[in-house]
Amino acid sequence: MYRFLLSRQWVFLTLLGLVLIPVMIRLGFWQLHRHEHKVANNKIIAAALKAPPVPVESVTRPGFEVPHEDLYEAVSARGHFDTAHEVVARHRTAGNAGTGDDAGGQQIGYHVITPFVLDDGRAVLVNRGWIEGPDDPTAFPKIPAPPSGEVTVFGRLRPDETTSATGIRNPKGLPPRQIMLINSTMMSRYMPEQLVGGYLEMVSLSPGGKPSSPALIPEPNHSDIGPHLAYAIQWWLFSSMVPVGWVVLLRRERAEILAARAARSGAAPGPGGDGTGDGDGTGADGSGDGEGDGSGDTRGDTRGDTTADSATVSV
């Protein structure tokens, strides 16, 4: 009955289902892990944004890699800006730091990166915000100057950008004072001061408050958890539908085979069926015709001839 399962079509279909089920289950867990990472990341950001700022010297140093648990940690730095070594990061949107933030607009421009010399002689890179790009992308744009003299910068600590972490390529031959990645190790080659690891996204200045230009990088969105949990459930539902679909196809194939067998059985002659009845009827008709017509005619003719012959002899 189920011998059709050994056909090439059904063997392929079964093997395909056996491959798809674990793959879909794994994809579901992958989306679940992304959901968990997003939730944990949101908690880290929310806690960091609520915490009071700490001196940047207490959380980073030259060559230091900012750990994930210190992401967006509120920090403060006291010193002065070094505009002589100021650069711009290319291809940045008005509300995106280029590292996965989702807030803000999509107009392409530059992020202004200005070294900030600390009181101890070291320096930290400060992302002062976004400006619109000039018509000539090879020209250095006009940048509003920061406050001169001693100031305190408040900001969010960010790790050094890398191609692997951000997906931003770092080609050679860029115009002077233009960069693709905000990276303290790369910038330290052109700086007289020793740079600490990571950089600051500026939030405000003291004195000065919140400058209107360059446009400050908006606070990261830490309330959106994304669609990953829904995707995980979707993949698991797909994996459960594979065996259900296989059984449905199996039953449909079996029903079609049984229907074809029944149709063939009804069309073929069999003993005691219509063919036998037709044969009997034909025999009966032939016998009746032979006996009635042949016997009657023969007896009649014979008797007549015999009577006639007898009468002739008598006469």
Short mmCIF file of C-alpha atoms in Angstrom, two decimals:
data_model
loop_
_atom_site.label_atom_id
_atom_site.label_comp_id
_atom_site.label_asym_id
_atom_site.label_seq_id
_atom_site.Cartn_x
_atom_site.Cartn_y
_atom_site.Cartn_z
CA MET A 1 0.00 0.00 0.00
CA TYR A 2 2.80 2.42 0.90
CA ARG A 3 5.33 1.11 -1.59
CA PHE A 4 5.20 4.50 -3.36
CA LEU A 5 7.27 5.90 -0.47
CA LEU A 6 10.28 4.18 -2.08
CA SER A 7 9.90 6.19 -5.27
CA ARG A 8 12.54 8.81 -6.10
CA GLN A 9 10.07 11.65 -5.63
CA TRP A 10 9.05 10.58 -2.13
CA VAL A 11 12.59 9.75 -1.03
CA PHE A 12 13.70 13.25 -2.07
CA LEU A 13 10.68 14.86 -0.40
CA THR A 14 11.30 12.98 2.85
CA LEU A 15 15.01 13.82 2.93
CA LEU A 16 14.23 17.47 2.22
CA GLY A 17 11.81 17.56 5.16
CA LEU A 18 14.36 15.91 7.47
CA VAL A 19 16.88 18.61 6.54
CA LEU A 20 14.47 21.54 6.80
CA ILE A 21 13.17 20.70 10.28
CA PRO A 22 16.47 21.07 12.20
CA VAL A 23 17.51 24.04 10.05
CA MET A 24 14.31 25.91 10.87
CA ILE A 25 14.60 25.04 14.55
CA ARG A 26 18.15 26.38 14.58
CA LEU A 27 17.08 29.57 12.82
CA GLY A 28 14.40 30.02 15.47
CA PHE A 29 16.96 29.77 18.27
CA TRP A 30 19.24 32.17 16.39
CA GLN A 31 16.46 34.76 16.32
CA LEU A 32 15.71 34.06 19.98
CA HIS A 33 19.35 34.74 20.89
CA ARG A 34 19.23 37.99 18.92
CA HIS A 35 16.11 38.95 20.87
CA GLU A 36 17.82 38.17 24.18
CA HIS A 37 20.89 40.15 23.11
CA LYS A 38 18.71 43.11 22.15
CA VAL A 39 16.89 43.05 25.48
CA ALA A 40 20.15 42.78 27.44
CA ASN A 41 21.69 45.56 25.35
CA ASN A 42 18.71 47.81 26.04
CA LYS A 43 19.09 47.22 29.77
CA ILE A 44 22.78 48.16 29.63
CA ILE A 45 22.04 51.35 27.69
CA ALA A 46 19.15 52.35 29.95
CA ALA A 47 21.24 51.85 33.08
CA ALA A 48 24.19 53.76 31.58
CA LEU A 49 22.05 56.72 30.58
CA LYS A 50 20.55 57.01 34.06
CA ALA A 51 23.87 56.76 35.90
CA PRO A 52 25.76 59.91 36.97
CA PRO A 53 28.84 60.69 34.85
CA VAL A 54 32.26 59.52 36.01
CA PRO A 55 35.66 60.93 34.95
CA VAL A 56 36.72 59.43 31.65
CA GLU A 57 40.22 58.77 33.06
CA SER A 58 38.70 56.30 35.53
CA VAL A 59 37.18 54.03 32.87
CA THR A 60 39.64 54.11 29.95
CA ARG A 61 43.34 54.46 29.18
CA PRO A 62 45.61 54.32 26.12
CA GLY A 63 45.13 51.07 24.22
CA PHE A 64 42.02 50.20 26.26
CA GLU A 65 39.14 48.36 24.56
CA VAL A 66 35.82 49.56 25.91
CA PRO A 67 33.89 46.44 27.05
CA HIS A 68 30.29 45.87 26.11
CA GLU A 69 29.09 46.37 29.67
CA ASP A 70 30.46 49.94 29.56
CA LEU A 71 28.54 50.78 26.40
CA TYR A 72 27.20 54.35 26.54
CA GLU A 73 28.53 54.86 30.04
CA ALA A 74 28.10 58.48 31.12
CA VAL A 75 31.51 60.16 31.48
CA SER A 76 32.95 63.62 31.92
CA ALA A 77 36.24 65.10 30.75
CA ARG A 78 37.91 68.35 31.77
CA GLY A 79 40.39 70.09 29.51
CA HIS A 80 40.43 71.93 26.17
CA PHE A 81 39.72 71.15 22.51
CA ASP A 82 42.55 70.68 20.01
CA THR A 83 41.03 71.99 16.76
CA ALA A 84 44.37 71.81 14.95
CA HIS A 85 43.98 68.02 14.73
CA GLU A 86 40.23 68.01 14.12
CA VAL A 87 38.93 65.55 11.48
CA VAL A 88 35.57 64.51 10.04
CA ALA A 89 34.12 61.00 9.69
CA ARG A 90 32.62 60.55 6.23
CA HIS A 91 29.24 59.17 5.15
CA ARG A 92 27.38 59.64 8.44
CA THR A 93 23.67 60.32 8.84
CA ALA A 94 22.19 63.06 10.96
CA GLY A 95 21.03 60.69 13.67
CA ASN A 96 23.24 57.66 13.27
CA ALA A 97 26.68 57.16 14.73
CA GLY A 98 27.42 54.56 12.09
CA THR A 99 27.49 51.68 14.56
CA GLY A 100 23.94 50.40 14.65
CA ASP A 101 21.96 53.22 16.25
CA ASP A 102 18.51 53.66 14.78
CA ALA A 103 17.53 57.20 15.73
CA GLY A 104 17.60 60.31 13.59
CA GLY A 105 17.38 61.24 9.94
CA GLN A 106 19.04 59.76 6.88
CA GLN A 107 20.73 62.80 5.30
CA ILE A 108 24.38 62.02 4.60
CA GLY A 109 27.06 64.30 6.00
CA TYR A 110 30.01 64.23 8.42
CA HIS A 111 30.62 63.62 12.10
CA VAL A 112 33.02 66.15 13.60
CA ILE A 113 35.77 64.43 15.61
CA THR A 114 37.80 66.79 17.76
CA PRO A 115 40.58 65.67 20.14
CA PHE A 116 40.06 66.87 23.69
CA VAL A 117 43.22 67.30 25.75
CA LEU A 118 42.72 66.30 29.37
CA ASP A 119 44.29 68.02 32.35
CA ASP A 120 46.79 65.14 32.72
CA GLY A 121 48.15 65.69 29.17
CA ARG A 122 46.41 62.73 27.54
CA ALA A 123 43.58 63.22 25.05
CA VAL A 124 40.26 61.64 24.15
CA LEU A 125 38.41 61.82 20.85
CA VAL A 126 35.10 63.67 21.06
CA ASN A 127 32.32 63.29 18.51
CA ARG A 128 30.87 66.80 18.57
CA GLY A 129 27.98 65.93 16.26
CA TRP A 130 26.80 66.01 12.67
CA ILE A 131 27.23 68.62 9.94
CA GLU A 132 26.04 68.72 6.36
CA GLY A 133 28.61 67.79 3.75
CA PRO A 134 29.91 70.34 1.21
CA ASP A 135 29.28 70.14 -2.52
CA ASP A 136 32.88 69.05 -3.04
CA PRO A 137 33.36 65.79 -1.07
CA THR A 138 37.14 66.16 -1.24
CA ALA A 139 37.15 69.55 0.45
CA PHE A 140 37.33 69.92 4.20
CA PRO A 141 34.00 71.37 5.40
CA LYS A 142 33.53 74.50 7.42
CA ILE A 143 33.01 73.50 11.06
CA PRO A 144 31.66 75.66 13.89
CA ALA A 145 34.44 76.16 16.39
CA PRO A 146 34.12 74.69 19.89
CA PRO A 147 34.51 76.83 23.01
CA SER A 148 38.06 77.89 23.67
CA GLY A 149 39.79 77.56 27.00
CA GLU A 150 39.07 75.15 29.84
CA VAL A 151 35.70 73.38 29.64
CA THR A 152 34.07 70.19 30.87
CA VAL A 153 32.60 67.83 28.33
CA PHE A 154 29.80 65.42 29.25
CA GLY A 155 29.17 62.52 26.96
CA ARG A 156 28.60 58.82 26.32
CA LEU A 157 31.54 56.43 26.10
CA ARG A 158 31.75 54.46 22.86
CA PRO A 159 34.19 51.74 21.77
CA ASP A 160 36.62 52.32 18.90
CA GLU A 161 35.00 51.60 15.56
CA THR A 162 36.34 48.73 13.47
CA THR A 163 35.33 47.33 10.10
CA SER A 164 34.32 44.00 11.64
CA ALA A 165 32.08 45.65 14.24
CA THR A 166 30.48 48.31 12.05
CA GLY A 167 30.76 47.03 8.48
CA ILE A 168 32.37 50.34 7.46
CA ARG A 169 35.23 49.88 5.01
CA ASN A 170 38.40 51.86 5.58
CA PRO A 171 39.85 52.57 2.12
CA LYS A 172 43.14 54.33 1.50
CA GLY A 173 43.59 57.61 -0.31
CA LEU A 174 40.98 59.65 1.57
CA PRO A 175 41.13 63.45 1.37
CA PRO A 176 43.17 65.18 4.07
CA ARG A 177 41.61 65.26 7.56
CA GLN A 178 38.83 62.85 6.56
CA ILE A 179 38.40 59.40 8.09
CA MET A 180 35.98 56.50 7.80
CA LEU A 181 36.34 54.91 11.25
CA ILE A 182 36.45 56.70 14.60
CA ASN A 183 39.33 54.79 16.09
CA SER A 184 41.77 56.06 18.71
CA THR A 185 44.54 53.67 17.65
CA MET A 186 44.44 54.90 14.04
CA MET A 187 44.18 58.55 15.10
CA SER A 188 47.08 58.28 17.55
CA ARG A 189 49.53 58.20 14.61
CA TYR A 190 48.69 61.81 13.82
CA MET A 191 48.28 63.14 17.36
CA PRO A 192 50.98 64.67 19.54
CA GLU A 193 49.07 63.64 22.66
CA GLN A 194 48.50 60.09 23.83
CA LEU A 195 44.91 59.03 23.10
CA VAL A 196 42.86 56.93 25.50
CA GLY A 197 40.82 54.04 24.08
CA GLY A 198 37.33 54.67 22.75
CA TYR A 199 35.70 58.03 22.15
CA LEU A 200 32.97 60.28 23.56
CA GLU A 201 29.64 61.22 22.02
CA MET A 202 29.18 64.72 23.34
CA VAL A 203 25.96 65.49 25.19
CA SER A 204 26.67 68.90 26.69
CA LEU A 205 29.38 71.36 27.73
CA SER A 206 30.04 73.32 30.89
CA PRO A 207 29.96 76.19 30.42
CA GLY A 208 27.95 76.26 27.24
CA GLY A 209 25.15 73.76 27.72
CA LYS A 210 23.98 71.94 24.58
CA PRO A 211 25.44 73.47 21.42
CA SER A 212 23.14 73.81 18.43
CA SER A 213 25.87 73.14 15.88
CA PRO A 214 27.21 70.64 15.08
CA ALA A 215 23.94 68.75 15.67
CA LEU A 216 24.40 66.47 18.67
CA ILE A 217 24.09 62.72 18.18
CA PRO A 218 20.68 61.72 19.60
CA GLU A 219 20.35 59.39 22.55
CA PRO A 220 20.26 55.74 21.46
CA ASN A 221 16.88 54.06 21.30
CA HIS A 222 16.72 51.46 24.09
CA SER A 223 12.98 50.71 24.11
CA ASP A 224 12.63 48.86 20.82
CA ILE A 225 13.23 45.10 21.07
CA GLY A 226 12.82 44.45 17.35
CA PRO A 227 10.95 41.62 15.59
CA HIS A 228 13.39 38.84 16.54
CA LEU A 229 11.06 37.04 18.96
CA ALA A 230 8.28 36.99 16.37
CA TYR A 231 10.74 35.64 13.80
CA ALA A 232 11.79 32.87 16.20
CA ILE A 233 8.19 31.76 16.72
CA GLN A 234 7.63 31.95 12.97
CA TRP A 235 10.58 29.63 12.22
CA TRP A 236 9.39 27.11 14.82
CA LEU A 237 5.90 27.14 13.33
CA PHE A 238 7.41 26.49 9.92
CA SER A 239 9.36 23.51 11.31
CA SER A 240 6.17 22.01 12.76
CA MET A 241 4.35 22.45 9.45
CA VAL A 242 6.87 20.29 7.57
CA PRO A 243 5.77 16.91 9.08
CA VAL A 244 2.12 17.99 8.93
CA GLY A 245 2.48 18.79 5.24
CA TRP A 246 4.28 15.48 4.66
CA VAL A 247 1.38 13.52 6.22
CA VAL A 248 -1.18 15.49 4.19
CA LEU A 249 0.66 14.69 0.96
CA LEU A 250 1.00 11.06 2.02
CA ARG A 251 -2.73 10.67 2.60
CA ARG A 252 -3.55 12.43 -0.64
CA GLU A 253 -1.21 10.16 -2.60
CA ARG A 254 -2.71 7.06 -0.94
CA ALA A 255 -6.26 8.22 -1.74
CA GLU A 256 -5.36 8.81 -5.38
CA ILE A 257 -3.81 5.32 -5.66
CA LEU A 258 -6.90 3.68 -4.12
CA ALA A 259 -9.21 5.65 -6.42
CA ALA A 260 -7.20 4.57 -9.47
CA ARG A 261 -7.33 0.93 -8.38
CA ALA A 262 -11.09 1.10 -7.85
CA ALA A 263 -11.58 2.61 -11.29
CA ARG A 264 -9.53 -0.13 -12.96
CA SER A 265 -11.40 -2.87 -11.05
CA GLY A 266 -14.82 -1.56 -12.14
CA ALA A 267 -13.89 -1.41 -15.87
CA ALA A 268 -12.50 -5.01 -16.20
CA PRO A 269 -14.90 -8.10 -16.87
CA GLY A 270 -15.11 -10.81 -14.24
CA PRO A 271 -16.80 -14.24 -13.65
CA GLY A 272 -20.56 -14.09 -13.16
CA GLY A 273 -20.63 -10.51 -14.37
CA ASP A 274 -22.10 -8.78 -17.35
CA GLY A 275 -20.01 -10.78 -19.83
CA THR A 276 -21.46 -14.10 -18.60
CA GLY A 277 -25.02 -12.76 -18.75
CA ASP A 278 -24.52 -11.62 -22.30
CA GLY A 279 -23.17 -15.05 -23.21
CA ASP A 280 -26.16 -16.84 -21.68
CA GLY A 281 -28.60 -14.57 -23.43
CA THR A 282 -26.92 -15.11 -26.74
CA GLY A 283 -26.98 -18.89 -26.25
CA ALA A 284 -30.64 -18.86 -25.27
CA ASP A 285 -31.59 -16.77 -28.26
CA GLY A 286 -29.60 -18.95 -30.59
CA SER A 287 -31.04 -22.16 -29.13
CA GLY A 288 -34.58 -20.88 -29.27
CA ASP A 289 -34.22 -19.73 -32.82
CA GLY A 290 -32.63 -23.01 -33.86
CA GLU A 291 -35.14 -25.21 -32.15
CA GLY A 292 -38.21 -23.21 -33.04
CA ASP A 293 -37.48 -22.36 -36.60
CA GLY A 294 -35.38 -25.30 -37.59
CA SER A 295 -37.35 -28.02 -35.80
CA GLY A 296 -40.76 -26.73 -36.79
CA ASP A 297 -39.89 -26.16 -40.36
CA THR A 298 -38.19 -29.54 -40.72
CA ARG A 299 -41.01 -31.50 -39.11
CA GLY A 300 -43.62 -29.69 -41.13
CA ASP A 301 -41.83 -30.16 -44.38
CA THR A 302 -41.08 -33.82 -43.69
CA ARG A 303 -44.63 -34.64 -42.68
CA GLY A 304 -46.02 -32.87 -45.71
CA ASP A 305 -43.70 -34.63 -48.05
CA THR A 306 -44.38 -38.02 -46.46
CA THR A 307 -48.18 -37.56 -46.59
CA ALA A 308 -47.98 -36.50 -50.20
CA ASP A 309 -45.87 -39.48 -51.08
CA SER A 310 -48.24 -41.85 -49.25
CA ALA A 311 -51.23 -40.44 -51.08
CA THR A 312 -49.55 -40.85 -54.38
CA VAL A 313 -48.71 -44.52 -53.65
CA SER A 314 -52.29 -45.20 -52.53
CA VAL A 315 -53.68 -43.76 -55.71
#
